[in-house]
Amino acid sequence: AQTVTQSQPEMSVQEAETVTLSCTYDTSESDYYLFWYKQPPSRQMILVIRQEAYKQQNATENRFSVNFQKAAKSFSLKISDSQLGDAAMYFCAYRDPRGSQGNLIFGKGTKLSVKP
Amino acid sequence: EAQVTQNPRYLITVTGKKLTVTCSQNMNHEYMSWYRQDPGLGLRQIYYSMNVEVTDKGDVPEGYKVSRKEKRNFPLILESPSPNQTSLYFCASRRGASYNEQFFGPGTRLTVL
């Protein structure tokens, strides 16, 4: 069964600095999708960025980028120029497109604090 | 506005009293699902539906029921709630393809006493 591991329960970053959140996953599949979701105190789940496993190029969305290492099964999220509004819980998620569910499998989350 | 709505947002109930959490989406999405979020465990899927009248169990289905009579609605039913079902519940939907973004509802905070 696929699993997603986020080894950092909590992280802290100074405003305007860069922080990297770690995520590793376990799968025997070669084709899959990976996602990072943000959950601010409002509890709303917000998609930050996604990556298709067959694409070698790392996805970027403004200040958010990923370091996708397929062989290492690693999918870290880099937040540049951190802002106070980035403070949230961040979840890494995996989806196997051929699975009967197309289910999102989530990690346990990393709580990010941003210091002014 | 494209959205997933859930009601109620907050609910406190007692053990054994049947309840339903409604979920509705206005994006004509085929796929809908329910998750529960517990501290230290992330989100886990309860049930999902690939389309009308097609539902199946997720990873933690015990104690829950669902139905999909209309494409837009996917209610979550707790026939006899127990304290271990105290949790934060999310409904989500997406268009069929797996790469597509999954849209989440605002969450329902359920407490079972």
Tab-separated table of C-alpha atoms in Angstrom:
chain	number	residue	atom	x	y	z
A	1	ALA	CA	0.000	0.000	0.000
A	2	GLN	CA	1.125	3.472	-0.753
A	3	THR	CA	2.188	5.617	2.174
A	4	VAL	CA	3.176	9.246	2.543
A	5	THR	CA	5.566	10.421	5.255
A	6	GLN	CA	6.146	13.949	6.454
A	7	SER	CA	8.961	13.744	8.959
A	8	GLN	CA	8.708	17.303	10.265
A	9	PRO	CA	5.664	17.796	12.507
A	10	GLU	CA	6.528	21.486	12.931
A	11	MET	CA	8.720	23.998	11.148
A	12	SER	CA	9.439	27.671	11.672
A	13	VAL	CA	10.718	30.316	9.267
A	14	GLN	CA	11.509	33.998	9.464
A	15	GLU	CA	9.427	36.270	7.290
A	16	ALA	CA	11.046	36.790	3.851
A	17	GLU	CA	13.254	33.704	4.280
A	18	THR	CA	13.033	30.371	2.500
A	19	VAL	CA	11.834	27.123	4.025
A	20	THR	CA	11.654	23.569	2.704
A	21	LEU	CA	9.105	21.016	3.859
A	22	SER	CA	9.957	17.362	3.373
A	23	CYS	CA	7.796	14.570	2.014
A	24	THR	CA	8.637	11.013	1.073
A	25	TYR	CA	6.320	8.354	-0.263
A	26	ASP	CA	6.317	4.682	-0.912
A	27	THR	CA	4.892	3.200	-4.083
A	28	SER	CA	5.650	0.529	-6.636
A	29	GLU	CA	3.896	2.478	-9.382
A	30	SER	CA	5.720	4.475	-12.032
A	31	ASP	CA	2.869	6.800	-12.941
A	32	TYR	CA	1.197	8.838	-10.228
A	33	TYR	CA	0.488	12.362	-9.047
A	34	LEU	CA	1.741	14.297	-6.062
A	35	PHE	CA	0.189	17.309	-4.377
A	36	TRP	CA	0.838	19.813	-1.634
A	37	TYR	CA	-2.177	21.217	0.192
A	38	LYS	CA	-2.240	24.124	2.607
A	39	GLN	CA	-4.652	24.269	5.539
A	40	PRO	CA	-4.717	27.694	7.246
A	41	PRO	CA	-6.464	28.247	10.577
A	42	SER	CA	-9.746	28.597	8.676
A	43	ARG	CA	-9.392	24.811	8.053
A	44	GLN	CA	-10.027	25.207	4.324
A	45	MET	CA	-7.913	22.810	2.221
A	46	ILE	CA	-6.165	24.742	-0.538
A	47	LEU	CA	-4.164	23.181	-3.353
A	48	VAL	CA	-0.696	24.727	-3.469
A	49	ILE	CA	1.050	22.781	-6.197
A	50	ARG	CA	0.938	19.451	-8.044
A	51	GLN	CA	3.382	17.280	-9.940
A	52	GLU	CA	2.953	14.486	-12.453
A	53	ALA	CA	5.471	11.723	-11.903
A	54	TYR	CA	6.304	11.347	-15.592
A	55	LYS	CA	7.362	14.980	-15.815
A	56	GLN	CA	10.991	15.504	-14.898
A	57	GLN	CA	10.643	19.251	-14.613
A	58	ASN	CA	9.838	20.441	-11.119
A	59	ALA	CA	6.537	22.272	-10.761
A	60	THR	CA	6.508	25.913	-9.671
A	61	GLU	CA	3.703	28.255	-8.652
A	62	ASN	CA	4.931	31.750	-7.874
A	63	ARG	CA	6.821	31.507	-4.552
A	64	PHE	CA	6.160	27.780	-4.236
A	65	SER	CA	8.266	25.156	-5.931
A	66	VAL	CA	8.935	21.462	-5.498
A	67	ASN	CA	12.015	19.307	-5.616
A	68	PHE	CA	10.769	16.050	-7.092
A	69	GLN	CA	13.255	13.192	-6.863
A	70	LYS	CA	11.484	10.178	-8.354
A	71	ALA	CA	14.187	7.619	-7.684
A	72	ALA	CA	14.406	8.703	-4.058
A	73	LYS	CA	10.589	8.981	-3.826
A	74	SER	CA	10.956	12.450	-2.394
A	75	PHE	CA	8.704	15.464	-3.007
A	76	SER	CA	9.740	18.489	-0.963
A	77	LEU	CA	8.057	21.895	-1.025
A	78	LYS	CA	10.100	25.063	-1.055
A	79	ILE	CA	8.492	28.340	-0.028
A	80	SER	CA	10.509	31.402	-0.979
A	81	ASP	CA	10.121	34.886	0.486
A	82	SER	CA	7.893	33.518	3.245
A	83	GLN	CA	4.943	35.655	4.231
A	84	LEU	CA	2.842	35.731	7.388
A	85	GLY	CA	-0.056	34.332	5.383
A	86	ASP	CA	1.961	31.197	4.666
A	87	ALA	CA	1.538	30.078	8.263
A	88	ALA	CA	-0.565	26.938	8.053
A	89	MET	CA	-0.614	23.183	8.149
A	90	TYR	CA	0.845	21.691	4.973
A	91	PHE	CA	-0.099	18.256	3.727
A	92	CYS	CA	1.681	16.214	1.108
A	93	ALA	CA	-0.582	13.848	-0.846
A	94	TYR	CA	-0.214	11.038	-3.369
A	95	ARG	CA	-2.645	9.747	-5.967
A	96	ASP	CA	-2.391	6.610	-8.039
A	97	PRO	CA	-4.447	7.240	-11.190
A	98	ARG	CA	-4.926	3.545	-11.844
A	99	GLY	CA	-6.168	2.830	-8.356
A	100	SER	CA	-9.816	1.892	-8.025
A	101	GLN	CA	-10.413	4.963	-5.942
A	102	GLY	CA	-8.149	7.618	-7.354
A	103	ASN	CA	-7.897	8.334	-3.658
A	104	LEU	CA	-5.661	11.012	-2.240
A	105	ILE	CA	-3.346	9.524	0.385
A	106	PHE	CA	-2.188	12.194	2.798
A	107	GLY	CA	0.808	12.558	5.047
A	108	LYS	CA	0.268	13.587	8.652
A	109	GLY	CA	1.124	17.197	7.964
A	110	THR	CA	3.728	19.811	8.865
A	111	LYS	CA	2.727	22.864	10.855
A	112	LEU	CA	4.559	25.918	9.536
A	113	SER	CA	4.971	29.029	11.657
A	114	VAL	CA	6.185	32.306	10.162
A	115	LYS	CA	7.936	34.750	12.487
A	116	PRO	CA	7.680	38.480	11.744
B	1	GLU	CA	-19.010	30.683	-7.552
B	2	ALA	CA	-17.699	27.137	-7.875
B	3	GLN	CA	-17.769	25.529	-4.489
B	4	VAL	CA	-18.379	22.559	-2.246
B	5	THR	CA	-20.718	23.245	0.646
B	6	GLN	CA	-21.210	21.261	3.813
B	7	ASN	CA	-23.817	21.523	6.541
B	8	PRO	CA	-23.709	21.815	9.419
B	9	ARG	CA	-20.301	23.374	10.017
B	10	TYR	CA	-20.381	22.470	13.700
B	11	LEU	CA	-22.345	19.758	15.457
B	12	ILE	CA	-22.384	18.439	18.994
B	13	THR	CA	-24.440	15.328	19.511
B	14	VAL	CA	-24.789	12.339	21.809
B	15	THR	CA	-23.911	8.711	21.329
B	16	GLY	CA	-26.429	6.810	19.259
B	17	LYS	CA	-28.381	9.734	17.820
B	18	LYS	CA	-28.472	9.383	14.035
B	19	LEU	CA	-27.147	12.340	12.070
B	20	THR	CA	-26.506	13.371	8.481
B	21	VAL	CA	-23.872	15.771	7.194
B	22	THR	CA	-24.828	17.140	3.810
B	23	CYS	CA	-22.423	17.869	0.976
B	24	SER	CA	-23.232	19.602	-2.277
B	25	GLN	CA	-21.111	20.765	-5.216
B	26	ASN	CA	-22.112	23.026	-8.109
B	27	MET	CA	-19.340	22.061	-10.543
B	28	ASN	CA	-20.965	18.988	-12.097
B	29	HIS	CA	-18.123	16.841	-10.790
B	30	GLU	CA	-18.355	13.085	-11.164
B	31	TYR	CA	-16.102	12.163	-8.268
B	32	MET	CA	-16.986	12.960	-4.658
B	33	SER	CA	-15.516	11.722	-1.414
B	34	TRP	CA	-15.557	12.103	2.337
B	35	TYR	CA	-12.482	12.394	4.571
B	36	ARG	CA	-11.979	12.646	8.275
B	37	GLN	CA	-9.100	14.585	9.775
B	38	ASP	CA	-7.700	13.683	13.181
B	39	PRO	CA	-4.677	15.218	14.926
B	40	GLY	CA	-1.472	13.455	14.000
B	41	LEU	CA	-3.188	11.287	11.396
B	42	GLY	CA	-3.753	13.615	8.463
B	43	LEU	CA	-6.820	13.068	6.292
B	44	ARG	CA	-8.205	9.609	5.687
B	45	GLN	CA	-10.846	8.694	3.154
B	46	ILE	CA	-14.146	7.326	4.460
B	47	TYR	CA	-16.196	6.750	1.294
B	48	TYR	CA	-16.068	7.868	-2.293
B	49	SER	CA	-18.374	7.953	-5.291
B	50	MET	CA	-17.346	7.794	-8.934
B	51	ASN	CA	-20.787	8.909	-10.133
B	52	VAL	CA	-24.499	8.711	-9.393
B	53	GLU	CA	-25.458	5.459	-7.656
B	54	VAL	CA	-21.791	4.344	-7.570
B	55	THR	CA	-20.211	4.406	-4.129
B	56	ASP	CA	-17.451	2.448	-2.445
B	57	LYS	CA	-15.563	2.220	0.820
B	58	GLY	CA	-12.415	4.158	1.510
B	59	ASP	CA	-9.852	3.430	4.180
B	60	VAL	CA	-12.000	4.033	7.296
B	61	PRO	CA	-15.662	3.258	6.406
B	62	GLU	CA	-16.795	1.591	9.642
B	63	GLY	CA	-19.726	3.388	11.248
B	64	TYR	CA	-20.575	5.485	8.181
B	65	LYS	CA	-22.964	5.315	5.259
B	66	VAL	CA	-23.291	7.404	2.137
B	67	SER	CA	-25.622	7.752	-0.813
B	68	ARG	CA	-25.351	9.356	-4.250
B	69	LYS	CA	-28.828	9.789	-5.675
B	70	GLU	CA	-27.991	13.022	-7.445
B	71	LYS	CA	-24.729	14.105	-8.994
B	72	ARG	CA	-24.401	17.229	-6.886
B	73	ASN	CA	-25.134	15.711	-3.441
B	74	PHE	CA	-23.198	13.215	-1.361
B	75	PRO	CA	-24.478	13.036	2.231
B	76	LEU	CA	-22.572	11.300	5.012
B	77	ILE	CA	-24.743	9.369	7.444
B	78	LEU	CA	-23.820	8.251	10.943
B	79	GLU	CA	-26.528	5.810	11.990
B	80	SER	CA	-25.322	5.436	15.584
B	81	PRO	CA	-22.500	7.898	16.301
B	82	SER	CA	-19.880	7.014	18.876
B	83	PRO	CA	-17.240	9.192	20.586
B	84	ASN	CA	-14.487	7.818	18.352
B	85	GLN	CA	-16.222	9.508	15.437
B	86	THR	CA	-15.492	12.893	16.939
B	87	SER	CA	-13.476	14.478	14.161
B	88	LEU	CA	-13.231	17.118	11.459
B	89	TYR	CA	-14.955	15.953	8.290
B	90	PHE	CA	-14.300	17.142	4.751
B	91	CYS	CA	-16.276	16.547	1.610
B	92	ALA	CA	-14.414	16.879	-1.686
B	93	SER	CA	-15.153	16.685	-5.391
B	94	ARG	CA	-13.294	16.723	-8.689
B	95	ARG	CA	-13.815	16.091	-12.354
B	96	GLY	CA	-13.068	12.521	-13.355
B	97	ALA	CA	-9.388	12.597	-14.322
B	98	SER	CA	-6.980	11.883	-11.478
B	99	TYR	CA	-4.763	14.862	-12.200
B	100	ASN	CA	-7.590	17.289	-11.703
B	101	GLU	CA	-7.721	19.436	-8.623
B	102	GLN	CA	-9.822	18.120	-5.788
B	103	PHE	CA	-12.015	20.837	-4.290
B	104	PHE	CA	-12.714	20.609	-0.586
B	105	GLY	CA	-15.658	21.820	1.414
B	106	PRO	CA	-15.123	24.028	4.478
B	107	GLY	CA	-15.232	21.122	6.925
B	108	THR	CA	-17.673	19.962	9.612
B	109	ARG	CA	-16.503	19.778	13.200
B	110	LEU	CA	-18.376	16.902	14.842
B	111	THR	CA	-18.308	16.140	18.563
B	112	VAL	CA	-19.995	13.005	19.857
B	113	LEU	CA	-20.493	12.953	23.625
